[in-house]
Coordinates of C-alpha atoms in Angstrom, one line a residue:
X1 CA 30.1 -20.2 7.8
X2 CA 31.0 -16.3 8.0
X3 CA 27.9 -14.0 9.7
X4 CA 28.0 -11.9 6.5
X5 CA 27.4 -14.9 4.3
X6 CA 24.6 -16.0 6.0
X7 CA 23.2 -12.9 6.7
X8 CA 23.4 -12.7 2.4
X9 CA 22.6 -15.7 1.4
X10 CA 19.7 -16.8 3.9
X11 CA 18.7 -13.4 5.4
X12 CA 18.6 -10.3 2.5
X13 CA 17.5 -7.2 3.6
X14 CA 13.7 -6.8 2.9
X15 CA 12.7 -3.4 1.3
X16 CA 12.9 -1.1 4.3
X17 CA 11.6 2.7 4.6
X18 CA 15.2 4.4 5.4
X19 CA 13.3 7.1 7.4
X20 CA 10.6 5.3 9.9
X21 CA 12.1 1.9 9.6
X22 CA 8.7 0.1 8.1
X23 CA 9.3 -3.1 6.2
X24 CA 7.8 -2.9 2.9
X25 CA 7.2 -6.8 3.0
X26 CA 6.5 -9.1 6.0
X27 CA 5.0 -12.7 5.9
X28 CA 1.3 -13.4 5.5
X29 CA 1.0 -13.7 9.2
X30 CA 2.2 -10.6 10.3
X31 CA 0.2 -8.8 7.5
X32 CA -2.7 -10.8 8.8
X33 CA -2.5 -9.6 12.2
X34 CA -1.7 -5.9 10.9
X35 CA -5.4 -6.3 9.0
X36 CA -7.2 -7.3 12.0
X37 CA -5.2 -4.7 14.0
X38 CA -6.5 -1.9 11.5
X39 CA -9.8 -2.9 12.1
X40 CA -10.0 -1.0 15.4
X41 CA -6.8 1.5 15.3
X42 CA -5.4 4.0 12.4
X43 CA -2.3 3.4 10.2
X44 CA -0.5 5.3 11.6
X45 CA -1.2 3.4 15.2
X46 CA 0.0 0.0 13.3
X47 CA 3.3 -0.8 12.0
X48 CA 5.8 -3.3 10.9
X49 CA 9.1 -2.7 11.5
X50 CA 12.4 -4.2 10.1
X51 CA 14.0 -5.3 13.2
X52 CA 17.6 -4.1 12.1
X53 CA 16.4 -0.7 12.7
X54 CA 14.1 -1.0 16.0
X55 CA 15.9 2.4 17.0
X56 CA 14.0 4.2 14.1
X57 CA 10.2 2.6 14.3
X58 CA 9.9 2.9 18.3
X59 CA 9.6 5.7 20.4
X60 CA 7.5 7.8 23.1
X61 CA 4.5 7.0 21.6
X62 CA 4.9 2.9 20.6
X63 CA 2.4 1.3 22.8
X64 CA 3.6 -2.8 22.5
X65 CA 5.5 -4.4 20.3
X66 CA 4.8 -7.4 18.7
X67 CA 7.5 -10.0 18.1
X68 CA 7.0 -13.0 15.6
X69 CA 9.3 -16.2 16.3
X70 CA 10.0 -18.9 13.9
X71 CA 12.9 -20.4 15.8
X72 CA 13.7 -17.8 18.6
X73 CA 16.8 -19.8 20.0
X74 CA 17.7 -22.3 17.5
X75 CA 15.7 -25.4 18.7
X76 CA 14.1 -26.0 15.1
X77 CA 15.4 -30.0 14.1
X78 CA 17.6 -28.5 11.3
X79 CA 18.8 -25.5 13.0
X80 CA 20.4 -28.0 15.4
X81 CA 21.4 -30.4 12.7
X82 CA 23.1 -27.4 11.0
X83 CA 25.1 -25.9 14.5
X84 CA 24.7 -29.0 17.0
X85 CA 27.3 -28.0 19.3
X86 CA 27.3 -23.7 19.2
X87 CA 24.5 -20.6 18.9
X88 CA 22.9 -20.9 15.9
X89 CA 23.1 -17.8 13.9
X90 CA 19.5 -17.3 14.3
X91 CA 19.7 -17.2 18.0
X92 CA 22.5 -14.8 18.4
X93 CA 20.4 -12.7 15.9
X94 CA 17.3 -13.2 18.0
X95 CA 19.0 -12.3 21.1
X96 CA 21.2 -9.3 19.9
X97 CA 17.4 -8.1 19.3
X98 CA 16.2 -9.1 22.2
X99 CA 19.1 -6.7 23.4
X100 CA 17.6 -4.4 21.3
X101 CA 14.3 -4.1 22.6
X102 CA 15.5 -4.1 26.3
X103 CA 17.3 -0.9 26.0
X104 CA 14.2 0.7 23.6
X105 CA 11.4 -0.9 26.8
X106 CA 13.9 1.1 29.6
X107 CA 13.5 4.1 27.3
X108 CA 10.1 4.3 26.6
X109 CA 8.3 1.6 29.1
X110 CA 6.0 -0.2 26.4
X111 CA 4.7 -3.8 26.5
X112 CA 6.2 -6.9 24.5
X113 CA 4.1 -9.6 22.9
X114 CA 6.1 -12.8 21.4
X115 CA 3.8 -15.0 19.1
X116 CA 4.7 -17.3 16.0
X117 CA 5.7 -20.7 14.7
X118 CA 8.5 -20.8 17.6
X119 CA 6.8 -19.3 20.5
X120 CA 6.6 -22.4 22.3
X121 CA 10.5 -22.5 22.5
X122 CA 10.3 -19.0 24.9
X123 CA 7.9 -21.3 26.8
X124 CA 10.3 -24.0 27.9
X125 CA 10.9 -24.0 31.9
X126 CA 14.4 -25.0 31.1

């Protein structure tokens, strides 16, 4: 399966603010943890960001950045039933952000928090 068909068919761009880099829609959990965020900081402090354009929502004054896994390197049972034997699309996404966010943390030294569904797959000692 071609990158750009998957990237179509199971990953369409989410409504994206061109200039800051804010998704305009995020799933419940990462809306829930915004709410409870915004009880003790301003909106302007919080922020979810589309993570095709990192580059645009991070900067001098970004604090930590929060990651949210679902299946971080392709462990999930049907990502492996789907690519047994190579990188699962999902983990060369998630590392090619992980990438990302290395070169952003070298830039401007903030802290990384990973939480989600497929945390526990970062956690492996293997």
């Amino acid at each position: 399966l071609p990158e750009w068909v998957f990237d179509k068919v199971f990953c369409p761009p989410v409504e994206t603010d061109p200039i800051t880099g804010e998704s305009k829609v995020a799933q419940v959990g990462l809306r829930r943890v915004e709410s409870a965020l915004l009880q003790g900081y301003k909106r302007d402090e919080v922020f979810i960001a589309n993570p095709e354009m990192l580059e645009k929502s991070i900067g001098p004054d970004t604090k930590v950045v929060g990651i949210n896994v679902m299946d971080p390197l392709g462990m999930a049972p049907v990502t492996t039933t789907m690519s047994p034997e190579k990188l699962s699309y999902v983990a060369m996404k998630f590392k090619k952000m992980c990438a990302n966010i290395i070169q952003l943390k070298k830039k401007y030294d903030f802290h990384v928090v990973v939480g989600g569904n497929g945390a526990w797959e970062l956690a492996k000692s293997d």
